């Protein structure tokens, strides 16, 4: 199942992202999914956990 999640991105960065994606004829959503997946895999290794596990945290 896929869900959408709104992100706030600086206008200039978003325009540059769109321009590059248009030139390369790639889907920006797919680029973001791949980047997110790479980030999660990297951080899971650092934390030595899987995303399915729940990590309790204290609020400040």
mmCIF file of N, CA, C and O in Angstrom:
data_model
loop_
_atom_site.group_PDB
_atom_site.id
_atom_site.type_symbol
_atom_site.label_atom_id
_atom_site.label_comp_id
_atom_site.label_asym_id
_atom_site.label_seq_id
_atom_site.Cartn_x
_atom_site.Cartn_y
_atom_site.Cartn_z
ATOM 1 N N UNK A 1 0.844 -1.177 0.000
ATOM 2 C CA UNK A 1 0.000 0.000 0.000
ATOM 3 C C UNK A 1 0.893 1.245 0.000
ATOM 4 O O UNK A 1 1.875 1.307 0.717
ATOM 5 N N UNK A 2 0.553 2.200 -0.806
ATOM 6 C CA UNK A 2 1.314 3.441 -0.874
ATOM 7 C C UNK A 2 0.504 4.560 -0.245
ATOM 8 O O UNK A 2 -0.719 4.606 -0.383
ATOM 9 N N UNK A 3 1.200 5.445 0.461
ATOM 10 C CA UNK A 3 0.570 6.613 1.072
ATOM 11 C C UNK A 3 1.343 7.849 0.642
ATOM 12 O O UNK A 3 2.537 7.778 0.390
ATOM 13 N N UNK A 4 0.676 8.955 0.602
ATOM 14 C CA UNK A 4 1.373 10.197 0.298
ATOM 15 C C UNK A 4 1.739 10.876 1.609
ATOM 16 O O UNK A 4 1.097 10.678 2.637
ATOM 17 N N UNK A 5 2.812 11.632 1.563
ATOM 18 C CA UNK A 5 3.271 12.358 2.736
ATOM 19 C C UNK A 5 3.782 13.704 2.257
ATOM 20 O O UNK A 5 4.719 13.771 1.465
ATOM 21 N N UNK A 6 3.171 14.766 2.729
ATOM 22 C CA UNK A 6 3.635 16.091 2.284
ATOM 23 C C UNK A 6 4.954 16.470 2.949
ATOM 24 O O UNK A 6 5.173 16.218 4.131
ATOM 25 N N UNK A 7 5.843 17.050 2.166
ATOM 26 C CA UNK A 7 7.122 17.528 2.666
ATOM 27 C C UNK A 7 7.265 18.998 2.316
ATOM 28 O O UNK A 7 6.806 19.435 1.265
ATOM 29 N N UNK A 8 7.922 19.712 3.171
ATOM 30 C CA UNK A 8 8.231 21.112 2.865
ATOM 31 C C UNK A 8 9.634 21.162 2.285
ATOM 32 O O UNK A 8 10.576 20.663 2.883
ATOM 33 N N UNK A 9 9.727 21.748 1.113
ATOM 34 C CA UNK A 9 10.997 21.835 0.406
ATOM 35 C C UNK A 9 11.167 23.272 -0.059
ATOM 36 O O UNK A 9 10.214 23.888 -0.554
ATOM 37 N N UNK A 10 12.384 23.785 0.080
ATOM 38 C CA UNK A 10 12.643 25.141 -0.388
ATOM 39 C C UNK A 10 12.320 25.239 -1.873
ATOM 40 O O UNK A 10 12.608 24.322 -2.646
ATOM 41 N N UNK A 11 11.738 26.357 -2.266
ATOM 42 C CA UNK A 11 11.289 26.563 -3.639
ATOM 43 C C UNK A 11 12.413 26.364 -4.643
ATOM 44 O O UNK A 11 12.254 25.694 -5.656
ATOM 45 N N UNK A 12 13.584 26.933 -4.369
ATOM 46 C CA UNK A 12 14.708 26.828 -5.305
ATOM 47 C C UNK A 12 15.132 25.368 -5.489
ATOM 48 O O UNK A 12 15.374 24.923 -6.610
ATOM 49 N N UNK A 13 15.216 24.620 -4.383
ATOM 50 C CA UNK A 13 15.609 23.216 -4.472
ATOM 51 C C UNK A 13 14.568 22.414 -5.247
ATOM 52 O O UNK A 13 14.913 21.574 -6.086
ATOM 53 N N UNK A 14 13.303 22.679 -5.009
ATOM 54 C CA UNK A 14 12.234 21.978 -5.719
ATOM 55 C C UNK A 14 12.278 22.276 -7.219
ATOM 56 O O UNK A 14 12.134 21.366 -8.038
ATOM 57 N N UNK A 15 12.531 23.521 -7.570
ATOM 58 C CA UNK A 15 12.630 23.882 -8.989
ATOM 59 C C UNK A 15 13.814 23.183 -9.652
ATOM 60 O O UNK A 15 13.699 22.692 -10.771
ATOM 61 N N UNK A 16 14.946 23.115 -8.957
ATOM 62 C CA UNK A 16 16.126 22.422 -9.492
ATOM 63 C C UNK A 16 15.848 20.933 -9.653
ATOM 64 O O UNK A 16 16.211 20.321 -10.664
ATOM 65 N N UNK A 17 15.199 20.330 -8.639
ATOM 66 C CA UNK A 17 14.833 18.914 -8.672
ATOM 67 C C UNK A 17 13.929 18.626 -9.868
ATOM 68 O O UNK A 17 14.164 17.689 -10.638
ATOM 69 N N UNK A 18 12.910 19.462 -10.049
ATOM 70 C CA UNK A 18 11.985 19.287 -11.173
ATOM 71 C C UNK A 18 12.685 19.445 -12.518
ATOM 72 O O UNK A 18 12.423 18.690 -13.453
ATOM 73 N N UNK A 19 13.588 20.405 -12.599
ATOM 74 C CA UNK A 19 14.312 20.652 -13.849
ATOM 75 C C UNK A 19 15.173 19.442 -14.225
ATOM 76 O O UNK A 19 15.139 18.970 -15.364
ATOM 77 N N UNK A 20 15.900 18.904 -13.260
ATOM 78 C CA UNK A 20 16.747 17.734 -13.524
ATOM 79 C C UNK A 20 15.892 16.535 -13.911
ATOM 80 O O UNK A 20 16.212 15.808 -14.861
ATOM 81 N N UNK A 21 14.801 16.312 -13.188
ATOM 82 C CA UNK A 21 13.924 15.179 -13.501
ATOM 83 C C UNK A 21 13.322 15.300 -14.895
ATOM 84 O O UNK A 21 13.182 14.302 -15.607
ATOM 85 N N UNK A 22 12.972 16.519 -15.279
ATOM 86 C CA UNK A 22 12.401 16.724 -16.619
ATOM 87 C C UNK A 22 13.435 16.415 -17.693
ATOM 88 O O UNK A 22 13.139 15.727 -18.670
ATOM 89 N N UNK A 23 14.652 16.894 -17.496
ATOM 90 C CA UNK A 23 15.716 16.654 -18.486
ATOM 91 C C UNK A 23 16.000 15.160 -18.609
ATOM 92 O O UNK A 23 16.182 14.637 -19.708
ATOM 93 N N UNK A 24 16.036 14.465 -17.452
ATOM 94 C CA UNK A 24 16.328 13.028 -17.453
ATOM 95 C C UNK A 24 15.098 12.165 -17.726
ATOM 96 O O UNK A 24 15.218 10.951 -17.863
ATOM 97 N N UNK A 25 13.938 12.799 -17.801
ATOM 98 C CA UNK A 25 12.665 12.099 -18.024
ATOM 99 C C UNK A 25 12.455 10.998 -16.985
ATOM 100 O O UNK A 25 12.164 9.853 -17.320
ATOM 101 N N UNK A 26 12.638 11.376 -15.706
ATOM 102 C CA UNK A 26 12.417 10.422 -14.618
ATOM 103 C C UNK A 26 11.271 10.887 -13.742
ATOM 104 O O UNK A 26 10.913 12.063 -13.714
ATOM 105 N N UNK A 27 10.701 9.941 -13.020
ATOM 106 C CA UNK A 27 9.590 10.214 -12.123
ATOM 107 C C UNK A 27 10.159 10.677 -10.780
ATOM 108 O O UNK A 27 10.869 9.928 -10.106
ATOM 109 N N UNK A 28 9.843 11.902 -10.376
ATOM 110 C CA UNK A 28 10.348 12.458 -9.128
ATOM 111 C C UNK A 28 9.941 11.655 -7.911
ATOM 112 O O UNK A 28 10.706 11.527 -6.957
ATOM 113 N N UNK A 29 8.738 11.091 -7.933
ATOM 114 C CA UNK A 29 8.279 10.274 -6.810
ATOM 115 C C UNK A 29 9.137 9.025 -6.668
ATOM 116 O O UNK A 29 9.487 8.620 -5.555
ATOM 117 N N UNK A 30 9.503 8.425 -7.786
ATOM 118 C CA UNK A 30 10.353 7.234 -7.743
ATOM 119 C C UNK A 30 11.742 7.588 -7.215
ATOM 120 O O UNK A 30 12.329 6.833 -6.440
ATOM 121 N N UNK A 31 12.263 8.734 -7.613
ATOM 122 C CA UNK A 31 13.559 9.189 -7.113
ATOM 123 C C UNK A 31 13.497 9.334 -5.600
ATOM 124 O O UNK A 31 14.384 8.859 -4.876
ATOM 125 N N UNK A 32 12.441 9.966 -5.090
ATOM 126 C CA UNK A 32 12.304 10.164 -3.645
ATOM 127 C C UNK A 32 12.155 8.832 -2.912
ATOM 128 O O UNK A 32 12.742 8.644 -1.844
ATOM 129 N N UNK A 33 11.390 7.903 -3.469
ATOM 130 C CA UNK A 33 11.236 6.577 -2.842
ATOM 131 C C UNK A 33 12.579 5.873 -2.730
ATOM 132 O O UNK A 33 12.912 5.298 -1.687
ATOM 133 N N UNK A 34 13.366 5.921 -3.795
ATOM 134 C CA UNK A 34 14.680 5.264 -3.778
ATOM 135 C C UNK A 34 15.618 5.921 -2.767
ATOM 136 O O UNK A 34 16.346 5.237 -2.051
ATOM 137 N N UNK A 35 15.609 7.247 -2.721
ATOM 138 C CA UNK A 35 16.449 7.947 -1.752
ATOM 139 C C UNK A 35 16.025 7.624 -0.323
ATOM 140 O O UNK A 35 16.878 7.412 0.546
ATOM 141 N N UNK A 36 14.732 7.586 -0.094
ATOM 142 C CA UNK A 36 14.232 7.251 1.245
ATOM 143 C C UNK A 36 14.618 5.828 1.627
ATOM 144 O O UNK A 36 15.032 5.568 2.766
ATOM 145 N N UNK A 37 14.500 4.913 0.677
ATOM 146 C CA UNK A 37 14.854 3.520 0.946
ATOM 147 C C UNK A 37 16.337 3.393 1.293
ATOM 148 O O UNK A 37 16.706 2.713 2.257
ATOM 149 N N UNK A 38 17.189 4.059 0.524
ATOM 150 C CA UNK A 38 18.627 4.031 0.807
ATOM 151 C C UNK A 38 18.925 4.603 2.186
ATOM 152 O O UNK A 38 19.730 4.057 2.943
ATOM 153 N N UNK A 39 18.266 5.698 2.517
ATOM 154 C CA UNK A 39 18.461 6.350 3.818
ATOM 155 C C UNK A 39 18.045 5.416 4.952
ATOM 156 O O UNK A 39 18.777 5.247 5.928
ATOM 157 N N UNK A 40 16.875 4.785 4.815
ATOM 158 C CA UNK A 40 16.369 3.893 5.862
ATOM 159 C C UNK A 40 17.304 2.692 6.036
ATOM 160 O O UNK A 40 17.631 2.310 7.169
ATOM 161 N N UNK A 41 17.746 2.101 4.953
ATOM 162 C CA UNK A 41 18.660 0.949 5.038
ATOM 163 C C UNK A 41 19.941 1.355 5.758
ATOM 164 O O UNK A 41 20.418 0.642 6.644
ATOM 165 N N UNK A 42 20.488 2.503 5.398
ATOM 166 C CA UNK A 42 21.718 2.988 6.038
ATOM 167 C C UNK A 42 21.513 3.210 7.537
ATOM 168 O O UNK A 42 22.331 2.784 8.359
ATOM 169 N N UNK A 43 20.412 3.854 7.896
ATOM 170 C CA UNK A 43 20.161 4.158 9.303
ATOM 171 C C UNK A 43 19.808 2.909 10.100
ATOM 172 O O UNK A 43 20.170 2.800 11.273
ATOM 173 N N UNK A 44 19.128 1.958 9.473
ATOM 174 C CA UNK A 44 18.839 0.691 10.155
ATOM 175 C C UNK A 44 20.139 -0.024 10.519
ATOM 176 O O UNK A 44 20.262 -0.576 11.617
ATOM 177 N N UNK A 45 21.095 0.009 9.603
ATOM 178 C CA UNK A 45 22.388 -0.617 9.883
ATOM 179 C C UNK A 45 23.070 0.076 11.054
ATOM 180 O O UNK A 45 23.632 -0.576 11.929
ATOM 181 N N UNK A 46 23.027 1.400 11.057
ATOM 182 C CA UNK A 46 23.627 2.160 12.152
ATOM 183 C C UNK A 46 22.949 1.858 13.482
ATOM 184 O O UNK A 46 23.603 1.735 14.508
ATOM 185 N N UNK A 47 21.631 1.752 13.444
ATOM 186 C CA UNK A 47 20.860 1.520 14.663
ATOM 187 C C UNK A 47 20.729 0.041 14.998
ATOM 188 O O UNK A 47 20.278 -0.308 16.082
ATOM 189 N N UNK A 48 21.068 -0.815 14.030
ATOM 190 C CA UNK A 48 20.947 -2.263 14.172
ATOM 191 C C UNK A 48 19.523 -2.691 14.529
ATOM 192 O O UNK A 48 19.294 -3.503 15.414
ATOM 193 N N UNK A 49 18.569 -2.101 13.839
ATOM 194 C CA UNK A 49 17.160 -2.451 14.010
ATOM 195 C C UNK A 49 16.506 -2.521 12.640
ATOM 196 O O UNK A 49 17.039 -2.043 11.649
ATOM 197 N N UNK A 50 15.329 -3.082 12.605
ATOM 198 C CA UNK A 50 14.516 -3.084 11.395
ATOM 199 C C UNK A 50 13.386 -2.096 11.584
ATOM 200 O O UNK A 50 12.953 -1.834 12.702
ATOM 201 N N UNK A 51 12.866 -1.578 10.477
ATOM 202 C CA UNK A 51 11.807 -0.579 10.572
ATOM 203 C C UNK A 51 10.543 -1.154 11.161
ATOM 204 O O UNK A 51 9.717 -0.431 11.686
ATOM 205 N N UNK A 52 10.364 -2.472 11.100
ATOM 206 C CA UNK A 52 9.160 -3.082 11.642
ATOM 207 C C UNK A 52 9.158 -3.057 13.175
ATOM 208 O O UNK A 52 8.124 -3.144 13.799
ATOM 209 N N UNK A 53 10.343 -2.945 13.782
ATOM 210 C CA UNK A 53 10.421 -2.916 15.237
ATOM 211 C C UNK A 53 10.000 -1.548 15.735
ATOM 212 O O UNK A 53 10.208 -0.534 15.091
ATOM 213 N N UNK A 54 9.422 -1.538 16.918
ATOM 214 C CA UNK A 54 9.007 -0.278 17.527
ATOM 215 C C UNK A 54 10.076 0.131 18.526
ATOM 216 O O UNK A 54 10.480 -0.647 19.385
ATOM 217 N N UNK A 55 10.508 1.365 18.421
ATOM 218 C CA UNK A 55 11.503 1.888 19.349
ATOM 219 C C UNK A 55 10.809 2.907 20.220
ATOM 220 O O UNK A 55 10.263 3.907 19.734
ATOM 221 N N UNK A 56 10.805 2.653 21.534
ATOM 222 C CA UNK A 56 10.212 3.611 22.460
ATOM 223 C C UNK A 56 11.173 4.757 22.673
ATOM 224 O O UNK A 56 12.374 4.552 22.805
ATOM 225 N N UNK A 57 10.634 5.957 22.724
ATOM 226 C CA UNK A 57 11.478 7.113 23.001
ATOM 227 C C UNK A 57 10.763 8.019 23.986
ATOM 228 O O UNK A 57 9.533 8.067 24.022
ATOM 229 N N UNK A 58 11.536 8.709 24.779
ATOM 230 C CA UNK A 58 10.971 9.646 25.744
ATOM 231 C C UNK A 58 10.839 10.991 25.086
ATOM 232 O O UNK A 58 11.693 11.412 24.309
ATOM 233 N N UNK A 59 9.775 11.693 25.448
ATOM 234 C CA UNK A 59 9.622 13.050 24.963
ATOM 235 C C UNK A 59 10.427 13.958 25.866
ATOM 236 O O UNK A 59 10.543 13.731 27.058
ATOM 237 N N UNK A 60 10.979 15.018 25.304
ATOM 238 C CA UNK A 60 11.789 15.956 26.110
ATOM 239 C C UNK A 60 10.934 16.710 27.081
ATOM 240 O O UNK A 60 9.907 17.146 26.917
#
